[in-house]
């Protein structure tokens, strides 16, 4: 039986694994793909400048440390997590059922995609899902942000510091009464367009314009880049039957990254405490592993 089973391959999972290995625990990390955001960031081709993702180098270093322990890594898909008689059972696609004293879930979250012609074809070619990642390479250019989540508005505010023009397309009114939204309304290079839907992303090779509409009214916004943030979908299905989640499916955790089920911990973007930053996920994973270690010390049979 393992001391700790970590599910996920992103920065939080890697950080947790390195901490657990340092404590000489019998730990195994089960992942479909290593790297998380550090390995899947979309570079906006056609935009000048080098892409910099804070924490990506640290995540890659953690990945190399984990890969140095081949017996502690399993590339596989986890289908369910249950707990029977104090023992966790983690079902995998190719490696059967793994048993552990504790489990740490760090499976991340995926952005809700923009459903419009051209969005998929131009992904990474002027269309992205992380405004803050690319804010530094669109200076002096017109850009658009689609969505009004906290993350979207924060990204718009960051873009507005250097971009020539920022269009905020708000399909729904939610999130527009916050102090940040009020501040954005006051900026001369920001235009908030409420109630419009994106109908098409235009450009033969890179994003050149967005076509938006509200009823019979149509507008064509000439932009060099567009960033979409319509919310995140947490990858929490494997534990939703055994741990409390919020209305959106994010796993509830306390200040020590413990869930409502003893012995089950969670970290990173899949939790209610997500920060959507690699550096935050690294710290989150280490804290969750520390909490799991304390649990193991307390519940290991004599």
mmCIF file with all atom_site columns, C-alpha atoms in Angstrom, residues 77-282:
data_model
loop_
_atom_site.group_PDB
_atom_site.id
_atom_site.type_symbol
_atom_site.label_atom_id
_atom_site.label_alt_id
_atom_site.label_comp_id
_atom_site.label_asym_id
_atom_site.label_entity_id
_atom_site.label_seq_id
_atom_site.pdbx_PDB_ins_code
_atom_site.Cartn_x
_atom_site.Cartn_y
_atom_site.Cartn_z
_atom_site.occupancy
_atom_site.B_iso_or_equiv
_atom_site.pdbx_formal_charge
_atom_site.auth_seq_id
_atom_site.auth_comp_id
_atom_site.auth_asym_id
_atom_site.auth_atom_id
_atom_site.pdbx_PDB_model_num
ATOM 1   C CA . UNK A 1 77  ? -5.890  7.831  -16.544 1.00 0.00 ? 77  UNK A CA 1
ATOM 2   C CA . UNK A 1 78  ? -7.678  7.719  -13.190 1.00 0.00 ? 78  UNK A CA 1
ATOM 3   C CA . UNK A 1 79  ? -11.373 6.868  -13.467 1.00 0.00 ? 79  UNK A CA 1
ATOM 4   C CA . UNK A 1 80  ? -12.454 6.949  -9.809  1.00 0.00 ? 80  UNK A CA 1
ATOM 5   C CA . UNK A 1 81  ? -11.343 7.386  -6.217  1.00 0.00 ? 81  UNK A CA 1
ATOM 6   C CA . UNK A 1 82  ? -13.132 5.660  -3.314  1.00 0.00 ? 82  UNK A CA 1
ATOM 7   C CA . UNK A 1 83  ? -12.375 4.999  0.340   1.00 0.00 ? 83  UNK A CA 1
ATOM 8   C CA . UNK A 1 84  ? -13.233 1.698  2.027   1.00 0.00 ? 84  UNK A CA 1
ATOM 9   C CA . UNK A 1 85  ? -12.311 0.741  5.604   1.00 0.00 ? 85  UNK A CA 1
ATOM 10  C CA . UNK A 1 86  ? -9.838  3.612  5.835   1.00 0.00 ? 86  UNK A CA 1
ATOM 11  C CA . UNK A 1 87  ? -8.032  2.704  2.607   1.00 0.00 ? 87  UNK A CA 1
ATOM 12  C CA . UNK A 1 88  ? -8.242  4.697  -0.617  1.00 0.00 ? 88  UNK A CA 1
ATOM 13  C CA . UNK A 1 89  ? -8.680  2.818  -3.872  1.00 0.00 ? 89  UNK A CA 1
ATOM 14  C CA . UNK A 1 90  ? -7.683  4.641  -7.052  1.00 0.00 ? 90  UNK A CA 1
ATOM 15  C CA . UNK A 1 91  ? -8.853  2.960  -10.250 1.00 0.00 ? 91  UNK A CA 1
ATOM 16  C CA . UNK A 1 92  ? -6.688  3.446  -13.330 1.00 0.00 ? 92  UNK A CA 1
ATOM 17  C CA . UNK A 1 93  ? -7.172  2.514  -16.958 1.00 0.00 ? 93  UNK A CA 1
ATOM 18  C CA . UNK A 1 94  ? -4.058  0.334  -17.440 1.00 0.00 ? 94  UNK A CA 1
ATOM 19  C CA . UNK A 1 95  ? -2.588  -0.290 -13.982 1.00 0.00 ? 95  UNK A CA 1
ATOM 20  C CA . UNK A 1 96  ? -5.576  -1.616 -12.083 1.00 0.00 ? 96  UNK A CA 1
ATOM 21  C CA . UNK A 1 97  ? -6.538  -0.386 -8.623  1.00 0.00 ? 97  UNK A CA 1
ATOM 22  C CA . UNK A 1 98  ? -3.911  1.390  -6.528  1.00 0.00 ? 98  UNK A CA 1
ATOM 23  C CA . UNK A 1 99  ? -4.308  1.479  -2.747  1.00 0.00 ? 99  UNK A CA 1
ATOM 24  C CA . UNK A 1 100 ? -3.100  4.265  -0.497  1.00 0.00 ? 100 UNK A CA 1
ATOM 25  C CA . UNK A 1 101 ? -3.412  5.700  2.979   1.00 0.00 ? 101 UNK A CA 1
ATOM 26  C CA . UNK A 1 102 ? -4.019  9.135  1.497   1.00 0.00 ? 102 UNK A CA 1
ATOM 27  C CA . UNK A 1 103 ? -4.773  10.757 -1.855  1.00 0.00 ? 103 UNK A CA 1
ATOM 28  C CA . UNK A 1 104 ? -3.952  14.203 -3.228  1.00 0.00 ? 104 UNK A CA 1
ATOM 29  C CA . UNK A 1 105 ? -5.943  15.421 -6.227  1.00 0.00 ? 105 UNK A CA 1
ATOM 30  C CA . UNK A 1 106 ? -4.317  18.085 -8.413  1.00 0.00 ? 106 UNK A CA 1
ATOM 31  C CA . UNK A 1 107 ? -6.075  17.566 -11.732 1.00 0.00 ? 107 UNK A CA 1
ATOM 32  C CA . UNK A 1 108 ? -6.488  21.230 -12.684 1.00 0.00 ? 108 UNK A CA 1
ATOM 33  C CA . UNK A 1 109 ? -9.236  22.936 -14.644 1.00 0.00 ? 109 UNK A CA 1
ATOM 34  C CA . UNK A 1 110 ? -9.891  23.577 -18.320 1.00 0.00 ? 110 UNK A CA 1
ATOM 35  C CA . UNK A 1 111 ? -11.128 26.858 -19.844 1.00 0.00 ? 111 UNK A CA 1
ATOM 36  C CA . UNK A 1 112 ? -14.594 26.939 -21.344 1.00 0.00 ? 112 UNK A CA 1
ATOM 37  C CA . UNK A 1 113 ? -13.986 27.207 -25.101 1.00 0.00 ? 113 UNK A CA 1
ATOM 38  C CA . UNK A 1 114 ? -15.271 29.976 -27.319 1.00 0.00 ? 114 UNK A CA 1
ATOM 39  C CA . UNK A 1 115 ? -17.835 28.409 -29.644 1.00 0.00 ? 115 UNK A CA 1
ATOM 40  C CA . UNK A 1 116 ? -17.474 30.528 -32.775 1.00 0.00 ? 116 UNK A CA 1
ATOM 41  C CA . UNK A 1 117 ? -16.197 29.950 -36.319 1.00 0.00 ? 117 UNK A CA 1
ATOM 42  C CA . UNK A 1 118 ? -12.453 30.544 -36.497 1.00 0.00 ? 118 UNK A CA 1
ATOM 43  C CA . UNK A 1 119 ? -11.846 30.171 -32.746 1.00 0.00 ? 119 UNK A CA 1
ATOM 44  C CA . UNK A 1 120 ? -10.351 26.700 -32.965 1.00 0.00 ? 120 UNK A CA 1
ATOM 45  C CA . UNK A 1 121 ? -8.443  27.352 -36.172 1.00 0.00 ? 121 UNK A CA 1
ATOM 46  C CA . UNK A 1 122 ? -6.783  30.513 -34.807 1.00 0.00 ? 122 UNK A CA 1
ATOM 47  C CA . UNK A 1 123 ? -6.008  29.168 -31.336 1.00 0.00 ? 123 UNK A CA 1
ATOM 48  C CA . UNK A 1 124 ? -2.408  30.125 -30.623 1.00 0.00 ? 124 UNK A CA 1
ATOM 49  C CA . UNK A 1 125 ? -2.386  32.399 -33.667 1.00 0.00 ? 125 UNK A CA 1
ATOM 50  C CA . UNK A 1 126 ? -3.669  35.528 -31.974 1.00 0.00 ? 126 UNK A CA 1
ATOM 51  C CA . UNK A 1 127 ? -6.365  33.777 -29.928 1.00 0.00 ? 127 UNK A CA 1
ATOM 52  C CA . UNK A 1 128 ? -5.532  32.625 -26.411 1.00 0.00 ? 128 UNK A CA 1
ATOM 53  C CA . UNK A 1 129 ? -7.068  31.770 -23.064 1.00 0.00 ? 129 UNK A CA 1
ATOM 54  C CA . UNK A 1 130 ? -4.651  33.637 -20.795 1.00 0.00 ? 130 UNK A CA 1
ATOM 55  C CA . UNK A 1 131 ? -4.427  37.397 -21.134 1.00 0.00 ? 131 UNK A CA 1
ATOM 56  C CA . UNK A 1 132 ? -1.901  37.865 -18.334 1.00 0.00 ? 132 UNK A CA 1
ATOM 57  C CA . UNK A 1 133 ? 0.499   35.407 -19.972 1.00 0.00 ? 133 UNK A CA 1
ATOM 58  C CA . UNK A 1 134 ? 0.735   37.455 -23.155 1.00 0.00 ? 134 UNK A CA 1
ATOM 59  C CA . UNK A 1 135 ? 0.094   41.022 -22.006 1.00 0.00 ? 135 UNK A CA 1
ATOM 60  C CA . UNK A 1 136 ? 3.700   42.058 -22.593 1.00 0.00 ? 136 UNK A CA 1
ATOM 61  C CA . UNK A 1 137 ? 3.698   41.172 -26.309 1.00 0.00 ? 137 UNK A CA 1
ATOM 62  C CA . UNK A 1 138 ? 0.669   43.211 -27.423 1.00 0.00 ? 138 UNK A CA 1
ATOM 63  C CA . UNK A 1 139 ? 1.919   46.651 -26.394 1.00 0.00 ? 139 UNK A CA 1
ATOM 64  C CA . UNK A 1 140 ? 0.629   49.404 -28.648 1.00 0.00 ? 140 UNK A CA 1
ATOM 65  C CA . UNK A 1 141 ? -1.902  47.152 -30.379 1.00 0.00 ? 141 UNK A CA 1
ATOM 66  C CA . UNK A 1 142 ? -5.698  46.780 -30.244 1.00 0.00 ? 142 UNK A CA 1
ATOM 67  C CA . UNK A 1 143 ? -6.850  43.644 -28.395 1.00 0.00 ? 143 UNK A CA 1
ATOM 68  C CA . UNK A 1 144 ? -10.079 42.103 -27.150 1.00 0.00 ? 144 UNK A CA 1
ATOM 69  C CA . UNK A 1 145 ? -11.036 40.240 -23.980 1.00 0.00 ? 145 UNK A CA 1
ATOM 70  C CA . UNK A 1 146 ? -14.104 38.013 -24.108 1.00 0.00 ? 146 UNK A CA 1
ATOM 71  C CA . UNK A 1 147 ? -15.767 37.442 -20.736 1.00 0.00 ? 147 UNK A CA 1
ATOM 72  C CA . UNK A 1 148 ? -16.313 39.182 -17.407 1.00 0.00 ? 148 UNK A CA 1
ATOM 73  C CA . UNK A 1 149 ? -14.909 36.716 -14.876 1.00 0.00 ? 149 UNK A CA 1
ATOM 74  C CA . UNK A 1 150 ? -12.536 38.057 -12.238 1.00 0.00 ? 150 UNK A CA 1
ATOM 75  C CA . UNK A 1 151 ? -9.678  36.566 -14.223 1.00 0.00 ? 151 UNK A CA 1
ATOM 76  C CA . UNK A 1 152 ? -10.908 38.185 -17.462 1.00 0.00 ? 152 UNK A CA 1
ATOM 77  C CA . UNK A 1 153 ? -11.212 41.641 -15.926 1.00 0.00 ? 153 UNK A CA 1
ATOM 78  C CA . UNK A 1 154 ? -7.818  41.328 -14.249 1.00 0.00 ? 154 UNK A CA 1
ATOM 79  C CA . UNK A 1 155 ? -6.344  40.397 -17.611 1.00 0.00 ? 155 UNK A CA 1
ATOM 80  C CA . UNK A 1 156 ? -8.061  43.342 -19.298 1.00 0.00 ? 156 UNK A CA 1
ATOM 81  C CA . UNK A 1 157 ? -6.654  45.707 -16.669 1.00 0.00 ? 157 UNK A CA 1
ATOM 82  C CA . UNK A 1 158 ? -3.165  44.357 -17.255 1.00 0.00 ? 158 UNK A CA 1
ATOM 83  C CA . UNK A 1 159 ? -3.523  44.646 -21.025 1.00 0.00 ? 159 UNK A CA 1
ATOM 84  C CA . UNK A 1 160 ? -4.790  48.217 -20.710 1.00 0.00 ? 160 UNK A CA 1
ATOM 85  C CA . UNK A 1 161 ? -1.474  49.300 -19.221 1.00 0.00 ? 161 UNK A CA 1
ATOM 86  C CA . UNK A 1 162 ? 0.280   48.905 -22.583 1.00 0.00 ? 162 UNK A CA 1
ATOM 87  C CA . UNK A 1 163 ? -2.248  48.073 -25.320 1.00 0.00 ? 163 UNK A CA 1
ATOM 88  C CA . UNK A 1 164 ? -3.496  50.812 -27.632 1.00 0.00 ? 164 UNK A CA 1
ATOM 89  C CA . UNK A 1 165 ? -7.106  49.698 -27.194 1.00 0.00 ? 165 UNK A CA 1
ATOM 90  C CA . UNK A 1 166 ? -8.831  47.016 -25.139 1.00 0.00 ? 166 UNK A CA 1
ATOM 91  C CA . UNK A 1 167 ? -12.333 45.866 -26.045 1.00 0.00 ? 167 UNK A CA 1
ATOM 92  C CA . UNK A 1 168 ? -14.077 43.956 -23.269 1.00 0.00 ? 168 UNK A CA 1
ATOM 93  C CA . UNK A 1 169 ? -16.884 41.889 -24.765 1.00 0.00 ? 169 UNK A CA 1
ATOM 94  C CA . UNK A 1 170 ? -19.393 41.049 -22.046 1.00 0.00 ? 170 UNK A CA 1
ATOM 95  C CA . UNK A 1 171 ? -21.931 38.471 -23.269 1.00 0.00 ? 171 UNK A CA 1
ATOM 96  C CA . UNK A 1 172 ? -23.588 38.598 -19.829 1.00 0.00 ? 172 UNK A CA 1
ATOM 97  C CA . UNK A 1 173 ? -23.877 41.364 -17.262 1.00 0.00 ? 173 UNK A CA 1
ATOM 98  C CA . UNK A 1 174 ? -22.395 39.359 -14.395 1.00 0.00 ? 174 UNK A CA 1
ATOM 99  C CA . UNK A 1 175 ? -19.167 40.664 -12.838 1.00 0.00 ? 175 UNK A CA 1
ATOM 100 C CA . UNK A 1 176 ? -19.560 44.242 -14.063 1.00 0.00 ? 176 UNK A CA 1
ATOM 101 C CA . UNK A 1 177 ? -20.383 45.803 -10.693 1.00 0.00 ? 177 UNK A CA 1
ATOM 102 C CA . UNK A 1 178 ? -17.022 45.177 -9.064  1.00 0.00 ? 178 UNK A CA 1
ATOM 103 C CA . UNK A 1 179 ? -14.442 47.866 -8.203  1.00 0.00 ? 179 UNK A CA 1
ATOM 104 C CA . UNK A 1 180 ? -12.177 46.508 -10.937 1.00 0.00 ? 180 UNK A CA 1
ATOM 105 C CA . UNK A 1 181 ? -14.935 46.763 -13.544 1.00 0.00 ? 181 UNK A CA 1
ATOM 106 C CA . UNK A 1 182 ? -15.677 50.315 -12.414 1.00 0.00 ? 182 UNK A CA 1
ATOM 107 C CA . UNK A 1 183 ? -11.993 51.211 -12.742 1.00 0.00 ? 183 UNK A CA 1
ATOM 108 C CA . UNK A 1 184 ? -11.883 49.774 -16.262 1.00 0.00 ? 184 UNK A CA 1
ATOM 109 C CA . UNK A 1 185 ? -14.871 51.901 -17.300 1.00 0.00 ? 185 UNK A CA 1
ATOM 110 C CA . UNK A 1 186 ? -12.836 54.998 -16.454 1.00 0.00 ? 186 UNK A CA 1
ATOM 111 C CA . UNK A 1 187 ? -9.890  54.159 -18.681 1.00 0.00 ? 187 UNK A CA 1
ATOM 112 C CA . UNK A 1 188 ? -9.777  56.011 -21.986 1.00 0.00 ? 188 UNK A CA 1
ATOM 113 C CA . UNK A 1 189 ? -8.321  53.079 -23.932 1.00 0.00 ? 189 UNK A CA 1
ATOM 114 C CA . UNK A 1 190 ? -10.928 50.565 -22.695 1.00 0.00 ? 190 UNK A CA 1
ATOM 115 C CA . UNK A 1 191 ? -14.342 50.031 -24.276 1.00 0.00 ? 191 UNK A CA 1
ATOM 116 C CA . UNK A 1 192 ? -16.827 47.794 -22.497 1.00 0.00 ? 192 UNK A CA 1
ATOM 117 C CA . UNK A 1 193 ? -19.290 46.223 -24.948 1.00 0.00 ? 193 UNK A CA 1
ATOM 118 C CA . UNK A 1 194 ? -22.193 44.669 -23.067 1.00 0.00 ? 194 UNK A CA 1
ATOM 119 C CA . UNK A 1 195 ? -24.677 42.106 -24.310 1.00 0.00 ? 195 UNK A CA 1
ATOM 120 C CA . UNK A 1 196 ? -22.757 41.193 -27.475 1.00 0.00 ? 196 UNK A CA 1
ATOM 121 C CA . UNK A 1 197 ? -21.818 37.660 -28.537 1.00 0.00 ? 197 UNK A CA 1
ATOM 122 C CA . UNK A 1 198 ? -18.773 36.720 -30.593 1.00 0.00 ? 198 UNK A CA 1
ATOM 123 C CA . UNK A 1 199 ? -20.028 35.285 -33.868 1.00 0.00 ? 199 UNK A CA 1
ATOM 124 C CA . UNK A 1 200 ? -16.714 34.790 -35.673 1.00 0.00 ? 200 UNK A CA 1
ATOM 125 C CA . UNK A 1 201 ? -12.964 35.114 -35.268 1.00 0.00 ? 201 UNK A CA 1
ATOM 126 C CA . UNK A 1 202 ? -11.551 36.432 -38.524 1.00 0.00 ? 202 UNK A CA 1
ATOM 127 C CA . UNK A 1 203 ? -8.114  36.024 -40.085 1.00 0.00 ? 203 UNK A CA 1
ATOM 128 C CA . UNK A 1 204 ? -6.446  33.796 -42.650 1.00 0.00 ? 204 UNK A CA 1
ATOM 129 C CA . UNK A 1 205 ? -3.332  33.086 -40.554 1.00 0.00 ? 205 UNK A CA 1
ATOM 130 C CA . UNK A 1 206 ? -3.589  35.283 -37.430 1.00 0.00 ? 206 UNK A CA 1
ATOM 131 C CA . UNK A 1 207 ? -6.461  37.035 -35.698 1.00 0.00 ? 207 UNK A CA 1
ATOM 132 C CA . UNK A 1 208 ? -7.363  40.213 -37.560 1.00 0.00 ? 208 UNK A CA 1
ATOM 133 C CA . UNK A 1 209 ? -10.879 40.946 -36.310 1.00 0.00 ? 209 UNK A CA 1
ATOM 134 C CA . UNK A 1 210 ? -13.828 39.765 -34.243 1.00 0.00 ? 210 UNK A CA 1
ATOM 135 C CA . UNK A 1 211 ? -17.386 39.850 -35.516 1.00 0.00 ? 211 UNK A CA 1
ATOM 136 C CA . UNK A 1 212 ? -19.819 40.461 -32.649 1.00 0.00 ? 212 UNK A CA 1
ATOM 137 C CA . UNK A 1 213 ? -23.577 40.890 -32.590 1.00 0.00 ? 213 UNK A CA 1
ATOM 138 C CA . UNK A 1 214 ? -26.493 41.797 -30.354 1.00 0.00 ? 214 UNK A CA 1
ATOM 139 C CA . UNK A 1 215 ? -29.823 41.065 -31.980 1.00 0.00 ? 215 UNK A CA 1
ATOM 140 C CA . UNK A 1 216 ? -29.771 42.762 -35.391 1.00 0.00 ? 216 UNK A CA 1
ATOM 141 C CA . UNK A 1 217 ? -26.750 44.907 -34.555 1.00 0.00 ? 217 UNK A CA 1
ATOM 142 C CA . UNK A 1 218 ? -23.378 43.750 -35.848 1.00 0.00 ? 218 UNK A CA 1
ATOM 143 C CA . UNK A 1 219 ? -19.894 45.137 -35.237 1.00 0.00 ? 219 UNK A CA 1
ATOM 144 C CA . UNK A 1 220 ? -16.484 44.245 -36.613 1.00 0.00 ? 220 UNK A CA 1
ATOM 145 C CA . UNK A 1 221 ? -13.622 44.933 -34.210 1.00 0.00 ? 221 UNK A CA 1
ATOM 146 C CA . UNK A 1 222 ? -10.160 45.094 -35.764 1.00 0.00 ? 222 UNK A CA 1
ATOM 147 C CA . UNK A 1 223 ? -7.770  43.548 -33.242 1.00 0.00 ? 223 UNK A CA 1
ATOM 148 C CA . UNK A 1 224 ? -4.370  41.888 -33.270 1.00 0.00 ? 224 UNK A CA 1
ATOM 149 C CA . UNK A 1 225 ? -5.179  39.436 -30.494 1.00 0.00 ? 225 UNK A CA 1
ATOM 150 C CA . UNK A 1 226 ? -8.171  38.139 -28.558 1.00 0.00 ? 226 UNK A CA 1
ATOM 151 C CA . UNK A 1 227 ? -8.218  36.531 -25.129 1.00 0.00 ? 227 UNK A CA 1
ATOM 152 C CA . UNK A 1 228 ? -11.119 34.387 -23.985 1.00 0.00 ? 228 UNK A CA 1
ATOM 153 C CA . UNK A 1 229 ? -12.153 33.812 -20.377 1.00 0.00 ? 229 UNK A CA 1
ATOM 154 C CA . UNK A 1 230 ? -15.646 32.431 -20.083 1.00 0.00 ? 230 UNK A CA 1
ATOM 155 C CA . UNK A 1 231 ? -14.811 30.553 -16.885 1.00 0.00 ? 231 UNK A CA 1
ATOM 156 C CA . UNK A 1 232 ? -13.119 27.305 -15.936 1.00 0.00 ? 232 UNK A CA 1
ATOM 157 C CA . UNK A 1 233 ? -14.368 23.735 -15.683 1.00 0.00 ? 233 UNK A CA 1
ATOM 158 C CA . UNK A 1 234 ? -12.608 21.823 -12.862 1.00 0.00 ? 234 UNK A CA 1
ATOM 159 C CA . UNK A 1 235 ? -11.464 18.248 -13.515 1.00 0.00 ? 235 UNK A CA 1
ATOM 160 C CA . UNK A 1 236 ? -13.040 16.993 -10.302 1.00 0.00 ? 236 UNK A CA 1
ATOM 161 C CA . UNK A 1 237 ? -15.404 14.230 -11.475 1.00 0.00 ? 237 UNK A CA 1
ATOM 162 C CA . UNK A 1 238 ? -13.324 11.450 -9.882  1.00 0.00 ? 238 UNK A CA 1
ATOM 163 C CA . UNK A 1 239 ? -14.006 12.711 -6.347  1.00 0.00 ? 239 UNK A CA 1
ATOM 164 C CA . UNK A 1 240 ? -17.345 14.518 -6.582  1.00 0.00 ? 240 UNK A CA 1
ATOM 165 C CA . UNK A 1 241 ? -19.121 11.567 -4.940  1.00 0.00 ? 241 UNK A CA 1
ATOM 166 C CA . UNK A 1 242 ? -16.837 11.463 -1.903  1.00 0.00 ? 242 UNK A CA 1
ATOM 167 C CA . UNK A 1 243 ? -15.853 15.108 -1.275  1.00 0.00 ? 243 UNK A CA 1
ATOM 168 C CA . UNK A 1 244 ? -17.719 18.397 -1.150  1.00 0.00 ? 244 UNK A CA 1
ATOM 169 C CA . UNK A 1 245 ? -17.510 20.679 -4.179  1.00 0.00 ? 245 UNK A CA 1
ATOM 170 C CA . UNK A 1 246 ? -18.985 24.099 -4.832  1.00 0.00 ? 246 UNK A CA 1
ATOM 171 C CA . UNK A 1 247 ? -21.763 24.816 -7.346  1.00 0.00 ? 247 UNK A CA 1
ATOM 172 C CA . UNK A 1 248 ? -19.235 24.904 -10.197 1.00 0.00 ? 248 UNK A CA 1
ATOM 173 C CA . UNK A 1 249 ? -17.555 21.640 -9.241  1.00 0.00 ? 249 UNK A CA 1
ATOM 174 C CA . UNK A 1 250 ? -14.401 22.998 -7.594  1.00 0.00 ? 250 UNK A CA 1
ATOM 175 C CA . UNK A 1 251 ? -13.230 20.831 -4.697  1.00 0.00 ? 251 UNK A CA 1
ATOM 176 C CA . UNK A 1 252 ? -13.729 22.520 -1.336  1.00 0.00 ? 252 UNK A CA 1
ATOM 177 C CA . UNK A 1 253 ? -10.526 22.719 0.726   1.00 0.00 ? 253 UNK A CA 1
ATOM 178 C CA . UNK A 1 254 ? -9.617  24.350 4.013   1.00 0.00 ? 254 UNK A CA 1
ATOM 179 C CA . UNK A 1 255 ? -6.539  26.484 4.704   1.00 0.00 ? 255 UNK A CA 1
ATOM 180 C CA . UNK A 1 256 ? -4.420  23.302 4.848   1.00 0.00 ? 256 UNK A CA 1
ATOM 181 C CA . UNK A 1 257 ? -5.743  21.907 1.554   1.00 0.00 ? 257 UNK A CA 1
ATOM 182 C CA . UNK A 1 258 ? -7.774  19.199 3.283   1.00 0.00 ? 258 UNK A CA 1
ATOM 183 C CA . UNK A 1 259 ? -11.104 18.221 1.733   1.00 0.00 ? 259 UNK A CA 1
ATOM 184 C CA . UNK A 1 260 ? -14.227 17.183 3.637   1.00 0.00 ? 260 UNK A CA 1
ATOM 185 C CA . UNK A 1 261 ? -13.089 13.521 3.511   1.00 0.00 ? 261 UNK A CA 1
ATOM 186 C CA . UNK A 1 262 ? -10.248 12.696 5.948   1.00 0.00 ? 262 UNK A CA 1
ATOM 187 C CA . UNK A 1 263 ? -7.128  11.627 4.102   1.00 0.00 ? 263 UNK A CA 1
ATOM 188 C CA . UNK A 1 264 ? -8.179  13.269 0.833   1.00 0.00 ? 264 UNK A CA 1
ATOM 189 C CA . UNK A 1 265 ? -6.348  16.458 -0.097  1.00 0.00 ? 265 UNK A CA 1
ATOM 190 C CA . UNK A 1 266 ? -6.506  18.706 -3.144  1.00 0.00 ? 266 UNK A CA 1
ATOM 191 C CA . UNK A 1 267 ? -4.365  21.460 -4.620  1.00 0.00 ? 267 UNK A CA 1
ATOM 192 C CA . UNK A 1 268 ? -4.194  23.832 -7.558  1.00 0.00 ? 268 UNK A CA 1
ATOM 193 C CA . UNK A 1 269 ? -6.852  24.994 -9.989  1.00 0.00 ? 269 UNK A CA 1
ATOM 194 C CA . UNK A 1 270 ? -9.252  22.139 -9.229  1.00 0.00 ? 270 UNK A CA 1
ATOM 195 C CA . UNK A 1 271 ? -9.928  23.579 -5.761  1.00 0.00 ? 271 UNK A CA 1
ATOM 196 C CA . UNK A 1 272 ? -11.960 26.469 -4.389  1.00 0.00 ? 272 UNK A CA 1
ATOM 197 C CA . UNK A 1 273 ? -8.670  28.176 -3.539  1.00 0.00 ? 273 UNK A CA 1
ATOM 198 C CA . UNK A 1 274 ? -7.307  28.183 -7.090  1.00 0.00 ? 274 UNK A CA 1
ATOM 199 C CA . UNK A 1 275 ? -5.108  31.081 -8.176  1.00 0.00 ? 275 UNK A CA 1
ATOM 200 C CA . UNK A 1 276 ? -4.582  30.193 -11.859 1.00 0.00 ? 276 UNK A CA 1
ATOM 201 C CA . UNK A 1 277 ? -0.854  30.852 -11.607 1.00 0.00 ? 277 UNK A CA 1
ATOM 202 C CA . UNK A 1 278 ? 1.955   28.302 -11.776 1.00 0.00 ? 278 UNK A CA 1
ATOM 203 C CA . UNK A 1 279 ? 3.823   29.793 -8.818  1.00 0.00 ? 279 UNK A CA 1
ATOM 204 C CA . UNK A 1 280 ? 0.692   29.692 -6.658  1.00 0.00 ? 280 UNK A CA 1
ATOM 205 C CA . UNK A 1 281 ? 0.064   26.077 -7.698  1.00 0.00 ? 281 UNK A CA 1
ATOM 206 C CA . UNK A 1 282 ? 3.602   25.100 -6.689  1.00 0.00 ? 282 UNK A CA 1
#
